Amino acid sequence: MKFLLYAIPGLGDRRRRDEARLREMPDYLLEDIGLSREHINALKRRRFS
């Protein structure tokens, strides 16, 4: 399904911006919105790649 996001113009860009915004949030806020520890760690790892 991921490839569909990038097939539609503009959607991939928005998703990358949203992920970047999430990466900047503190962990406790991410936990409050329901992300699991694994999701948070994966997001933070992606920041440095």
Coordinates of C-alpha atoms in Angstrom, one line a residue:
M1 CA 0.0 0.0 0.0
K2 CA 2.9 2.4 0.6
F3 CA 3.6 2.8 -3.1
L4 CA 0.1 4.2 -3.6
L5 CA 1.0 7.2 -1.5
Y6 CA 3.9 8.1 -3.7
A7 CA 1.9 7.4 -7.0
I8 CA -0.5 10.3 -6.2
P9 CA 1.3 13.7 -6.7
G10 CA 1.7 15.6 -3.4
L11 CA 0.6 12.9 -1.1
G12 CA 4.1 11.5 -0.5
D13 CA 5.4 15.0 0.3
R14 CA 2.7 15.6 2.8
R15 CA 3.4 12.3 4.5
R16 CA 7.1 13.0 4.8
R17 CA 6.3 16.4 6.3
D18 CA 3.9 14.8 8.8
E19 CA 6.5 12.2 9.8
A20 CA 9.1 15.0 10.3
R21 CA 6.6 16.8 12.6
L22 CA 6.0 13.7 14.6
R23 CA 9.7 13.1 15.0
E24 CA 10.1 16.5 16.6
M25 CA 7.4 15.8 19.2
P26 CA 8.5 14.5 22.7
D27 CA 8.0 10.8 23.3
Y28 CA 5.4 11.3 26.1
L29 CA 3.2 13.2 23.6
L30 CA 3.5 10.5 21.0
E31 CA 2.5 7.9 23.7
D32 CA -0.5 10.1 24.6
I33 CA -1.8 10.0 21.0
G34 CA -1.5 6.2 21.1
L35 CA 1.7 5.3 19.4
S36 CA 3.4 2.2 20.7
R37 CA 6.9 2.2 22.0
E38 CA 8.0 0.3 18.8
H39 CA 6.5 2.9 16.6
I40 CA 8.1 5.8 18.5
N41 CA 11.5 4.1 18.3
A42 CA 11.1 3.4 14.6
L43 CA 10.3 7.1 14.0
K44 CA 13.3 8.3 16.0
R45 CA 15.6 5.9 14.2
R46 CA 14.4 7.1 10.8
R47 CA 15.4 10.7 11.7
F48 CA 19.1 9.7 11.6
S49 CA 19.0 7.6 8.4

